[in-house]
Structures are given as structure tokens and as C-alpha cells.
JSON list of C-alpha atoms and ligand atoms in Angstrom, two decimals:
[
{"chain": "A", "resi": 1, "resn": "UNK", "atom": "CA", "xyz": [25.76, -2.86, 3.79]},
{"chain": "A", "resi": 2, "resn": "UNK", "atom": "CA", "xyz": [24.98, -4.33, 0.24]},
{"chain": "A", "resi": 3, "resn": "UNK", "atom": "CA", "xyz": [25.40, -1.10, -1.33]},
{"chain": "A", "resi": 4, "resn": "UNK", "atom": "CA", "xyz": [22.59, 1.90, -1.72]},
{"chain": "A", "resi": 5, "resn": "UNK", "atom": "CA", "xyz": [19.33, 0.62, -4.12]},
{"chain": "A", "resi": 6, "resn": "UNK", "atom": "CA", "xyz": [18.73, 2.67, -6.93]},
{"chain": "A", "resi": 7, "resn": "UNK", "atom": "CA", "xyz": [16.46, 5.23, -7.05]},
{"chain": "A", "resi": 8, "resn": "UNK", "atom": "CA", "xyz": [12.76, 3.93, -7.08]},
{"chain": "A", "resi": 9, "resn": "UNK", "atom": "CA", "xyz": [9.16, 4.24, -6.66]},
{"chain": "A", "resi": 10, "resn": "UNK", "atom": "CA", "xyz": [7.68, 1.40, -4.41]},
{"chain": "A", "resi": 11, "resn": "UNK", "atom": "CA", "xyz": [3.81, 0.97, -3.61]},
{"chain": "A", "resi": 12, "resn": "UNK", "atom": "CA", "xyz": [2.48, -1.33, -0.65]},
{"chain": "A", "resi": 13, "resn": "UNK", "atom": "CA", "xyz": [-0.63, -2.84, -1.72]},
{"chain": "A", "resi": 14, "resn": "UNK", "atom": "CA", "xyz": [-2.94, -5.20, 0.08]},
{"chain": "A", "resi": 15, "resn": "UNK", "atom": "CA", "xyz": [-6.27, -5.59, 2.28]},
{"chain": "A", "resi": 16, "resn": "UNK", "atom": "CA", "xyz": [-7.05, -3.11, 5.39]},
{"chain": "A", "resi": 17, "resn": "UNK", "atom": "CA", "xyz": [-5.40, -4.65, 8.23]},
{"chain": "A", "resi": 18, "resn": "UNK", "atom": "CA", "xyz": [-2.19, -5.75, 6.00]},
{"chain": "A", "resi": 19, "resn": "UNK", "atom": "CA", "xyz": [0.07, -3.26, 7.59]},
{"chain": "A", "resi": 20, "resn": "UNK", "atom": "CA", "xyz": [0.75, -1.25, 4.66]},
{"chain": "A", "resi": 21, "resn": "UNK", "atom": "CA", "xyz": [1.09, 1.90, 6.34]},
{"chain": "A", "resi": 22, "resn": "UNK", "atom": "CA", "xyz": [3.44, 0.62, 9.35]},
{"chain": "A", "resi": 23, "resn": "UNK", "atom": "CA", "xyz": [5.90, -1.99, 7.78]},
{"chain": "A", "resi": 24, "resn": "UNK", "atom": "CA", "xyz": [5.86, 1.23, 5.06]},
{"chain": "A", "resi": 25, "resn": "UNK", "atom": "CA", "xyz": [6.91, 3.77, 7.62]},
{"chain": "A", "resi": 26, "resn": "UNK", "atom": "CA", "xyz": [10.04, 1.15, 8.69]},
{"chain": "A", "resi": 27, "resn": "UNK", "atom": "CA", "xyz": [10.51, 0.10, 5.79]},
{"chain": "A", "resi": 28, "resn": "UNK", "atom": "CA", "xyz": [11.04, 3.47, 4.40]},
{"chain": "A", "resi": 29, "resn": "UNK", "atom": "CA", "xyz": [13.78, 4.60, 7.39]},
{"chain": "A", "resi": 30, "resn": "UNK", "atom": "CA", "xyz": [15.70, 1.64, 7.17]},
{"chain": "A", "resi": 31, "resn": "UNK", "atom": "CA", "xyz": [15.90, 2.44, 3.47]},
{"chain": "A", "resi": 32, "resn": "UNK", "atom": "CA", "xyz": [16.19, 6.23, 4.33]},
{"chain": "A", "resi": 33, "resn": "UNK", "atom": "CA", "xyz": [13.54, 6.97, 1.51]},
{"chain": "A", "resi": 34, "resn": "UNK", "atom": "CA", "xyz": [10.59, 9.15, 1.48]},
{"chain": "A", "resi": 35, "resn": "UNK", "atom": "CA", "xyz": [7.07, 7.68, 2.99]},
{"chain": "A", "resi": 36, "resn": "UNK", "atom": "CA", "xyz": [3.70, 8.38, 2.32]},
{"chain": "A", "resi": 37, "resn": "UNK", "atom": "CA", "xyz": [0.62, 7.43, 3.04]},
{"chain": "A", "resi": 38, "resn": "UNK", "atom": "CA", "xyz": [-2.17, 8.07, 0.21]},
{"chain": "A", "resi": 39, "resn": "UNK", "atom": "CA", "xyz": [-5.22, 8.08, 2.51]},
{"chain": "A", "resi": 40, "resn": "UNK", "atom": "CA", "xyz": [-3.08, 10.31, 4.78]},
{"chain": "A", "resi": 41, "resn": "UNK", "atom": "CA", "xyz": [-2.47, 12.73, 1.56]},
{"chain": "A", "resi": 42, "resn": "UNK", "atom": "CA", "xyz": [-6.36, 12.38, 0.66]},
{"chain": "A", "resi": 43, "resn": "UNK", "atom": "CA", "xyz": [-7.36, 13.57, 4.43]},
{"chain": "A", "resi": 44, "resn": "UNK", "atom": "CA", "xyz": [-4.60, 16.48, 3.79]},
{"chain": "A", "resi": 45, "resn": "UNK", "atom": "CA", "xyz": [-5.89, 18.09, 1.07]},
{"chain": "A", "resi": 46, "resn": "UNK", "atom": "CA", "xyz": [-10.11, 17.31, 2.01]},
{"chain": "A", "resi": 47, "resn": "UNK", "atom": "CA", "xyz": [-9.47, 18.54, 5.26]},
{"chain": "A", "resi": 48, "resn": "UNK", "atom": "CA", "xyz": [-11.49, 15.61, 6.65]},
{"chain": "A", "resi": 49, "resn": "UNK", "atom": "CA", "xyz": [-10.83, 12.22, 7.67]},
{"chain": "A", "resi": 50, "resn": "UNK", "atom": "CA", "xyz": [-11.62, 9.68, 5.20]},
{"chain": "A", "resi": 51, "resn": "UNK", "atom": "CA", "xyz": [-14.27, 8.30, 7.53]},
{"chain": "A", "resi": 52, "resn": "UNK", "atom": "CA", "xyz": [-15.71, 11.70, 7.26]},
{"chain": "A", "resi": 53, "resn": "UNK", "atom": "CA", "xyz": [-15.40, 11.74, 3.28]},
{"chain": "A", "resi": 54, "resn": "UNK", "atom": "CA", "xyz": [-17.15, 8.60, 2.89]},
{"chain": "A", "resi": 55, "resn": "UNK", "atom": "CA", "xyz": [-19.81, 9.61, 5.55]},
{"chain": "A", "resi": 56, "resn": "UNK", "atom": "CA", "xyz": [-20.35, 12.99, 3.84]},
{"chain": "A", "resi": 57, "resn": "UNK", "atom": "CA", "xyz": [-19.67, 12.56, 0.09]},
{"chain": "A", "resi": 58, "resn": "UNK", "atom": "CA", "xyz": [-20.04, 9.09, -0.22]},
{"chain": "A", "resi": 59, "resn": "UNK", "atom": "CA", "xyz": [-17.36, 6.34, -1.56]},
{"chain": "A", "resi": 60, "resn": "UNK", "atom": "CA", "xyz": [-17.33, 6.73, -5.16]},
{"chain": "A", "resi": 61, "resn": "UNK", "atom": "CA", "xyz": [-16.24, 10.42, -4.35]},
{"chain": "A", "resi": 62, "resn": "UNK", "atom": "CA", "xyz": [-13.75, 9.32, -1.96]},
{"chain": "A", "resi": 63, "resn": "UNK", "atom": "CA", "xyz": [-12.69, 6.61, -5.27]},
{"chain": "A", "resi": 64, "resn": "UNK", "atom": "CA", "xyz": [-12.24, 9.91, -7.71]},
{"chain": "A", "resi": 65, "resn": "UNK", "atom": "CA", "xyz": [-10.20, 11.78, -4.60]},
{"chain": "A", "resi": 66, "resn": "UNK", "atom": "CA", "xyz": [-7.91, 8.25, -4.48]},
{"chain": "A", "resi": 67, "resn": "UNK", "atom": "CA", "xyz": [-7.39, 8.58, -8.36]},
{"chain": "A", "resi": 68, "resn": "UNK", "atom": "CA", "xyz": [-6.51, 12.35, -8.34]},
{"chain": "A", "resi": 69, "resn": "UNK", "atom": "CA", "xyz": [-4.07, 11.94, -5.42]},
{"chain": "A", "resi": 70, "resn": "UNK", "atom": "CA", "xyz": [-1.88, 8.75, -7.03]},
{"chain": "A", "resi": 71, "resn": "UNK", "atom": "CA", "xyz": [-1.87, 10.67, -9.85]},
{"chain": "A", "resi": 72, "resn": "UNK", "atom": "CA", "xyz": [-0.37, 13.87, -8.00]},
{"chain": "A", "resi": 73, "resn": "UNK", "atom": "CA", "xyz": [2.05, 10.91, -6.11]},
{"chain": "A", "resi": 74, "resn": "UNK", "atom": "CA", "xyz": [3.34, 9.59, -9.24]},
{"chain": "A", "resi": 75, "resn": "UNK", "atom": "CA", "xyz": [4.00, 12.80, -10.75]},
{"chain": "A", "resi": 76, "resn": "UNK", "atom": "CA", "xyz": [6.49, 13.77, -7.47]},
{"chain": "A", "resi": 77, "resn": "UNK", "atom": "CA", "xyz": [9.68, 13.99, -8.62]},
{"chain": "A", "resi": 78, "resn": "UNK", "atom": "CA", "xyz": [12.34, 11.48, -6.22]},
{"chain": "A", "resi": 79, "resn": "UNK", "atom": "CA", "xyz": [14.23, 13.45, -3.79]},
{"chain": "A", "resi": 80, "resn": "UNK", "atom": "CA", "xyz": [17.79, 13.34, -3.13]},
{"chain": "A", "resi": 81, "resn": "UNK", "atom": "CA", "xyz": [16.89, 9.98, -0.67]},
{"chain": "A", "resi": 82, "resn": "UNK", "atom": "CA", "xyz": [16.61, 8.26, -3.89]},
{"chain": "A", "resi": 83, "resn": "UNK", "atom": "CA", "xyz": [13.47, 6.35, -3.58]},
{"chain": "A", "resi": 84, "resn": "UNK", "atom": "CA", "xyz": [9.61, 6.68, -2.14]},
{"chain": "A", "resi": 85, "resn": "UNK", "atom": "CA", "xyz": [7.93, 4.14, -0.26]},
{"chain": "A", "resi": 86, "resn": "UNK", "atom": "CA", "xyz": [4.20, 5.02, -0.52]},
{"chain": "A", "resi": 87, "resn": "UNK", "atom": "CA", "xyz": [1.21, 2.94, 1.24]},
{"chain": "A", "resi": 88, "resn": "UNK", "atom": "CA", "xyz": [-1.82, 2.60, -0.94]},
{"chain": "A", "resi": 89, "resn": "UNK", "atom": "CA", "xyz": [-5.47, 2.77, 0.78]},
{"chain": "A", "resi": 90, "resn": "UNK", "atom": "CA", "xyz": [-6.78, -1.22, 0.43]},
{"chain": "A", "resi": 91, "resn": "UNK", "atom": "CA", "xyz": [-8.84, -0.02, -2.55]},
{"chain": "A", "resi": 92, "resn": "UNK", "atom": "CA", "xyz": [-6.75, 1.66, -4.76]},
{"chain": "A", "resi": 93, "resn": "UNK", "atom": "CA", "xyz": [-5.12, -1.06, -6.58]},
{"chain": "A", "resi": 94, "resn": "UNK", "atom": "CA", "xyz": [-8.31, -2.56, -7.06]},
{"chain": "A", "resi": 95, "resn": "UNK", "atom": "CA", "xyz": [-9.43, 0.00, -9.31]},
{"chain": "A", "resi": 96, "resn": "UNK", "atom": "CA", "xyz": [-8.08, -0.55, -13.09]},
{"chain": "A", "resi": 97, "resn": "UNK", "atom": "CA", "xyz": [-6.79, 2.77, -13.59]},
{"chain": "A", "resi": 98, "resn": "UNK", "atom": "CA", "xyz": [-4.62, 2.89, -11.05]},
{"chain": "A", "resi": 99, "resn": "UNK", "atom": "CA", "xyz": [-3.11, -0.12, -11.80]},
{"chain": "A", "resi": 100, "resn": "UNK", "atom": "CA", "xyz": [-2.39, 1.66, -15.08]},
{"chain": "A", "resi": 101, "resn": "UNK", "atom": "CA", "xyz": [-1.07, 4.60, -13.94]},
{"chain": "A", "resi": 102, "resn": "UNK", "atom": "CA", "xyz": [1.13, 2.44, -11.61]},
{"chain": "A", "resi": 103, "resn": "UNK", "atom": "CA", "xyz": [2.77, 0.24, -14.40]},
{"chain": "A", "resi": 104, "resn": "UNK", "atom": "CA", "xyz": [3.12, 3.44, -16.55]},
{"chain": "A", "resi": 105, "resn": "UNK", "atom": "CA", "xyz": [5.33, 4.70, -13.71]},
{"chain": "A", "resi": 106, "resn": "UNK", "atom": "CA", "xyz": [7.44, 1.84, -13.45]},
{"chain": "A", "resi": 107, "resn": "UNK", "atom": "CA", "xyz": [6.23, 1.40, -9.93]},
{"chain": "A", "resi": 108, "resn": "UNK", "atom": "CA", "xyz": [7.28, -1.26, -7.29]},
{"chain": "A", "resi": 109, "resn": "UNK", "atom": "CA", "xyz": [3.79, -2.91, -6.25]},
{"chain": "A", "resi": 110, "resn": "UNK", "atom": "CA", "xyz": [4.15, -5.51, -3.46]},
{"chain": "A", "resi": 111, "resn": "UNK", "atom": "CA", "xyz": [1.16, -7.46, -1.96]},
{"chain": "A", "resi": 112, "resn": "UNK", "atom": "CA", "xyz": [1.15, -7.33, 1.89]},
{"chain": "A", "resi": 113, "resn": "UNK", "atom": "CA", "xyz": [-0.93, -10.76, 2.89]},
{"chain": "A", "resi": 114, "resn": "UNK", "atom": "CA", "xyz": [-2.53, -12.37, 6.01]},
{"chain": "A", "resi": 115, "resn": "UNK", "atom": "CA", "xyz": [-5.75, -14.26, 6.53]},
{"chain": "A", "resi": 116, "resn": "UNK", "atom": "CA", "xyz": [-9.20, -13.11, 6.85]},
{"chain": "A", "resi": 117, "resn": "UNK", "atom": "CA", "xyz": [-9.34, -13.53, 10.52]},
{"chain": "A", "resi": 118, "resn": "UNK", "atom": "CA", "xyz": [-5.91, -11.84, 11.34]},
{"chain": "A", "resi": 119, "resn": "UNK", "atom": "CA", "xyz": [-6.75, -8.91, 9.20]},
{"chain": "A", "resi": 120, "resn": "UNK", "atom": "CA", "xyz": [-10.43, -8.60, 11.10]},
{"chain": "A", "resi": 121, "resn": "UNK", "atom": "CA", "xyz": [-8.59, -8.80, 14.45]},
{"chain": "A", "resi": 122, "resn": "UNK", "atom": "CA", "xyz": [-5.65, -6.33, 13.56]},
{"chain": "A", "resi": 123, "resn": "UNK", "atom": "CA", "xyz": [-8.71, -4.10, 11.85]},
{"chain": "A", "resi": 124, "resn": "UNK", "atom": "CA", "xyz": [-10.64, -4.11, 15.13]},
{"chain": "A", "resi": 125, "resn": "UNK", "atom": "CA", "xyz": [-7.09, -3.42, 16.86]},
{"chain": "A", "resi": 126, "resn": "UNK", "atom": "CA", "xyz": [-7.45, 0.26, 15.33]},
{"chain": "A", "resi": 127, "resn": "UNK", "atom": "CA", "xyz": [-10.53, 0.90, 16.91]},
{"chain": "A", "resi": 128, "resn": "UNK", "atom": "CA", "xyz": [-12.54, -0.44, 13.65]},
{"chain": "A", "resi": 129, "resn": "UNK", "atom": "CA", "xyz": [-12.97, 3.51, 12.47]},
{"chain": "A", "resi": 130, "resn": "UNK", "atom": "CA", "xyz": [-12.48, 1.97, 8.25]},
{"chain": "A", "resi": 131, "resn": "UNK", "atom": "CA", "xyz": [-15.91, 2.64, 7.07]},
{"chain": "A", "resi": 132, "resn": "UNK", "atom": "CA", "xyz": [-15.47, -0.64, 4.84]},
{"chain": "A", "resi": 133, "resn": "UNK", "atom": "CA", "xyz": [-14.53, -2.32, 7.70]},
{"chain": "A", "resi": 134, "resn": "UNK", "atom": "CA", "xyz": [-17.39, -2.27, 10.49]},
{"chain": "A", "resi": 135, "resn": "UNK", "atom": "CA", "xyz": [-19.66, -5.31, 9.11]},
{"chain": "A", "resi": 136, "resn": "UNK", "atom": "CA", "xyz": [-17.77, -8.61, 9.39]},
{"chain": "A", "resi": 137, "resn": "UNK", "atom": "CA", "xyz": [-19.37, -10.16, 6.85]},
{"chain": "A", "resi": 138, "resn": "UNK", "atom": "CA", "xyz": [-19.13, -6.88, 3.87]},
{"chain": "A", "resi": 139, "resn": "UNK", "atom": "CA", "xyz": [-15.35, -6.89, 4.96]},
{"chain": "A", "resi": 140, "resn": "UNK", "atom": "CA", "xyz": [-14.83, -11.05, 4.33]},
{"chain": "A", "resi": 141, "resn": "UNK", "atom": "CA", "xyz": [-16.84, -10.36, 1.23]},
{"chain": "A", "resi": 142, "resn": "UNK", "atom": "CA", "xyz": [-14.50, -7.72, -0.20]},
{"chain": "A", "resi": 143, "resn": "UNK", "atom": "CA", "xyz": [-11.81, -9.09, 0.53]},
{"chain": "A", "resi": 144, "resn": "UNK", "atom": "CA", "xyz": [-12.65, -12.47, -1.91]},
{"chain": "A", "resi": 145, "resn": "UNK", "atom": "CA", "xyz": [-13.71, -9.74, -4.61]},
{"chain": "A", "resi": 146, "resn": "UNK", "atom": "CA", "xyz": [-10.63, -8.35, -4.39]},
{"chain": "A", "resi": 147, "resn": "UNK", "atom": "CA", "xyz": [-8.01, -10.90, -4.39]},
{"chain": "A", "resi": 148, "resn": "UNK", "atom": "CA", "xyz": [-7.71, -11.31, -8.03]},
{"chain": "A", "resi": 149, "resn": "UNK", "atom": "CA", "xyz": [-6.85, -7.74, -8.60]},
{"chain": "A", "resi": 150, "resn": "UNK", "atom": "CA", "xyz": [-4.34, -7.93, -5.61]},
{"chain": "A", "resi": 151, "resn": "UNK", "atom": "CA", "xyz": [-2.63, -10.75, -7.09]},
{"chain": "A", "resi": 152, "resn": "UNK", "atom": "CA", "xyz": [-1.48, -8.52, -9.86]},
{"chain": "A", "resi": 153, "resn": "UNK", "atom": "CA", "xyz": [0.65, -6.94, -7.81]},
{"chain": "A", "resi": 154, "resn": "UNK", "atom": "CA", "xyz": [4.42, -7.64, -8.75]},
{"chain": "A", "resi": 155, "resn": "UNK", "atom": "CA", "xyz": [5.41, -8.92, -5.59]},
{"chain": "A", "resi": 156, "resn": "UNK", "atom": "CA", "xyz": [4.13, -10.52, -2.49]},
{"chain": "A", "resi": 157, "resn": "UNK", "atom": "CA", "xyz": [4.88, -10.86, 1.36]},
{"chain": "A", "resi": 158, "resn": "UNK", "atom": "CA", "xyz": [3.23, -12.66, 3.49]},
{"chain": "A", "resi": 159, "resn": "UNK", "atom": "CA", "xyz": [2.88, -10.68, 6.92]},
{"chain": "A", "resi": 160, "resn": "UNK", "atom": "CA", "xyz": [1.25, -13.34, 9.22]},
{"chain": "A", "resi": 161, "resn": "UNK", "atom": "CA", "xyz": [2.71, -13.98, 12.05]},
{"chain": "A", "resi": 162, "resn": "UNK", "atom": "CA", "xyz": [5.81, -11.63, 11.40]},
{"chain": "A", "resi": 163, "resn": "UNK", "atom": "CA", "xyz": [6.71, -8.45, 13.43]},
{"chain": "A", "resi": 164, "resn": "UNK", "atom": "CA", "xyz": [6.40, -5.05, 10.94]},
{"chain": "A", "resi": 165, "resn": "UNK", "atom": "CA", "xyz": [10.22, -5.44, 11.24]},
{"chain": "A", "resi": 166, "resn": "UNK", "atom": "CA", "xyz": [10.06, -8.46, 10.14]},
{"chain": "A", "resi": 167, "resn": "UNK", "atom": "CA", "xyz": [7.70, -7.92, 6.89]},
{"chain": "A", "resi": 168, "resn": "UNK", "atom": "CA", "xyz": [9.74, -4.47, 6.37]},
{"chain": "A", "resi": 169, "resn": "UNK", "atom": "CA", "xyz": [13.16, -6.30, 6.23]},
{"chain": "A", "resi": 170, "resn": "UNK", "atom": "CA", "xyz": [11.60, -9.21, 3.68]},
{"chain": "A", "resi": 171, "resn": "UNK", "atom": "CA", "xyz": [10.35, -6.05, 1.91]},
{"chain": "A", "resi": 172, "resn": "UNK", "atom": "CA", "xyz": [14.04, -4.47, 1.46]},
{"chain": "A", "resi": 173, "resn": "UNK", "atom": "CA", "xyz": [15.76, -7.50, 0.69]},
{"chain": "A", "resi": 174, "resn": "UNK", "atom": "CA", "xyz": [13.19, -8.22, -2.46]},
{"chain": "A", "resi": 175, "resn": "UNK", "atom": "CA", "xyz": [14.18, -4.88, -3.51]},
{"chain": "A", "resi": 176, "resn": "UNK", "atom": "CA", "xyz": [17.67, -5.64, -3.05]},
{"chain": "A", "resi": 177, "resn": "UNK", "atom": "CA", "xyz": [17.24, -8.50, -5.20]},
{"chain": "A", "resi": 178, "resn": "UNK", "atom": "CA", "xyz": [15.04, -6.93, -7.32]},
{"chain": "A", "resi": 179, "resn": "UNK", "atom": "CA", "xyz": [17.66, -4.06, -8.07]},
{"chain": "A", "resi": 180, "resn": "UNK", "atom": "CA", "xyz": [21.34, -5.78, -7.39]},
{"chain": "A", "resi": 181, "resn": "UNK", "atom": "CA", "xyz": [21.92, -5.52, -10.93]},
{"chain": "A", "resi": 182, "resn": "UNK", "atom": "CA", "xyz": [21.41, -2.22, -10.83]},
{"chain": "A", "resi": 183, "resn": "UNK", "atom": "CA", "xyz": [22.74, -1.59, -7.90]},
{"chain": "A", "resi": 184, "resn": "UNK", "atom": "CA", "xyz": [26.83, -0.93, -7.76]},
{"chain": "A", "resi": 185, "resn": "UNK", "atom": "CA", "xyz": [27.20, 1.55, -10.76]},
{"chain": "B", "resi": 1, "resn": "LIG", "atom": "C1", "xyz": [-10.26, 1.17, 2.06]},
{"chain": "B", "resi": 1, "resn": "LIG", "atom": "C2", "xyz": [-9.14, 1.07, 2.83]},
{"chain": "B", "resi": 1, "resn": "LIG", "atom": "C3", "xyz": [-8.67, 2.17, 3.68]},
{"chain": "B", "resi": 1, "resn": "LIG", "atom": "C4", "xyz": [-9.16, 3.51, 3.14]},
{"chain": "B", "resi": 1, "resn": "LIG", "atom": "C5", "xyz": [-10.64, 3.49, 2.95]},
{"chain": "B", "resi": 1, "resn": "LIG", "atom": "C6", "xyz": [-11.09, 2.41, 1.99]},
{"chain": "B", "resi": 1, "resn": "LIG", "atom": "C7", "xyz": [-10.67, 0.02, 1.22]},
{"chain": "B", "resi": 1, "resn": "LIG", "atom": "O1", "xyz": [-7.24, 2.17, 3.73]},
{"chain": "B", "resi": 1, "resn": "LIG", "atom": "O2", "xyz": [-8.53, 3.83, 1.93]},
{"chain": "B", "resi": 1, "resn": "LIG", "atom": "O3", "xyz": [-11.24, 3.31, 4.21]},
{"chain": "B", "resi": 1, "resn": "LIG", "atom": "O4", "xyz": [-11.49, 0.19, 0.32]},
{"chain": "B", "resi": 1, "resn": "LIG", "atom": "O5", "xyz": [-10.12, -1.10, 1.45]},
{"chain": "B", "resi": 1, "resn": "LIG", "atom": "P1", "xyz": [-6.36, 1.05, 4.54]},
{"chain": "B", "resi": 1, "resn": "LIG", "atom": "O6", "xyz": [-6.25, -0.14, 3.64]},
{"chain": "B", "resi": 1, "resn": "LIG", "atom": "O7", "xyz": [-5.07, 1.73, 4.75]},
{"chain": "B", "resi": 1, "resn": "LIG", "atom": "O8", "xyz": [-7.10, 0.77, 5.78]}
]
């Protein structure tokens, strides 16, 4: 064991299909940190599922519900586990004041990657219920809008053809590097 990380806020960024919220969830026991998921926080407090919000209120309210609940994220203090690992919804970091509010935090972003076809296929996996996700060719077109903004991202993993295990354990030991020396106080 190479010694606990220091305490830290970590974000999972990347396109729908990247695995955010899964290599998050093992990511975040093998670390024994706090997970979240933000669409999963949005649904809480709407009491709807985000298809419903974007079927009922439309997307740029769903985009103003995203905002309000990274800010409420952010402003969590860090339990006693010593870090968070929290999954951001595919569209999140694409808007520019999250990104903001992000940096200001001193927040861990890492990129979760695969191609265009593996994220379709791993998309239609989940029963295709992402409301940005139904039209083939609206999803391949979003994703080449948003791959600029995802590059910003401080770190990035490349998940094809790797178990979640497998992406999660790449994930803790860049945050091992990332921290070491921090880490042994
Ligand atoms: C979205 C991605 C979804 C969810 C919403 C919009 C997007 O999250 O936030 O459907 O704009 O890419 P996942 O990336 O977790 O699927």
C-alpha cells in the first residue's frame, strides 16, 4: 500500500458512454472515498429522471439545474474518507462556467476516452434512455463539438478496450502520482 492520498476533490469527465459513473463508483471504493454522481444528485432533488427533465422542461433548464448542483458539490465539505470522486453528466464540463468553478476548487478533472463507435455501442448497452443520445448522427455530431472543451481536462485515460477495473486502477495510480509528494506527511 503506497500510503493514503491526500485529501481531494476528483471529477470524471468525458462523453456519454465513457464510463464515468462506473469506473467512478470502483474507483471511489478502492480509494475508500465518497462517490457521486451529478445527474444522480440532479434527479434527487427534481424528483424526475433527467430524461423526464429534458422531456418536460427542456435542456437549457436541465443546463441551469447541472450548474446549481456542481455548485452545491463543490461547496461539500470532504468527509473523514478524505477525498470525493464525483462523475460529471457528459455536458457539464462543456459548459465554461463549470470549468471555472472546477479550477476555482482545485478540482481533479480527468478525461475518460473511447471512440465514437464504442461509446454508441456501450450507449445503446443502457437501453439508449440519454435524450442526447437516441439519433446516431446528433450524438457523433456532439461529440466532435465537444472534444475541444474535453481536452481541457487535466488528465486523460483512455478506456477502450479496458475493464472499469482496469480504467479505475489507471485512474488511482495518476492520482498517486499526481499526489506522492504530498502524500507521506
Ligand atoms: C448528457 C449526458 C448525460 C446527462 C444528460 C446530458 C450530455 O450524462 O447528463 O443526458 O449532454 O452529454 P452521462 O454522460 O452520464 O450519460
Amino acid at each position: 500500500m503506497a500510503g493514503a492520498l491526500r485529501t481531494r476533490r476528483v471529477f470524471l469527465i468525458g462523453f456519454m458512454g465513457a464510463g464515468k459513473t462506473s469506473a467512478g463508483k470502483i474507483l471511489a471504493q478502492r480509494l475508500r472515498w465518497t462517490f457521486q454522481d451529478l445527474d444522480q444528485v440532479i434527479e434527487r432533488q427534481a424528483g424526475q429522471s433527467v430524461a423526464a427533465i429534458f422531456a418536460a422542461k427542456g435542456e437549457n433548464a436541465f443546463r441551469a439545474m447541472e450548474r446549481a448542483a456542481l455548485q452545491e458539490v463543490l461547496s461539500q465539505p470532504l468527509d473523514s474518507s478524505g477525498g470525493m470522486i464525483v462523475a460529471l453528466g457528459g455536458g457539464a464540463f462543456v459548459q465554461a462556467e463549470n470549468r471555472t468553478a472546477l479550477e476555482r476548487a482545485g478540482a481533479i478533472t480527468i478525461l475518460l476516452e473511447a471512440p465514437l463507435e464504442e461509446l454508441r455501442r456501450r450507449c445503446v448497452k443502457d437501453g439508449n434512455t440519454r435524450p442526447l443520445a437516441r439519433d446516431a448522427d446528433r450524438f457523433a455530431e456532439l461529440l466532435a463539438q465537444r472534444r475541444q472543451d474535453y481536452e481541457r481536462a487535466r488528465f486523460r485515460v483512455d478506456t477502450n478496450a479496458k475493464s472499469l477495473e482496469q480504467v479505475a486502477a489507471e485512474i488511482e495510480s495518476i492520482l498517486r502520482d499526481f499526489v506522492k509528494p504530498e502524500v507521506e506527511e
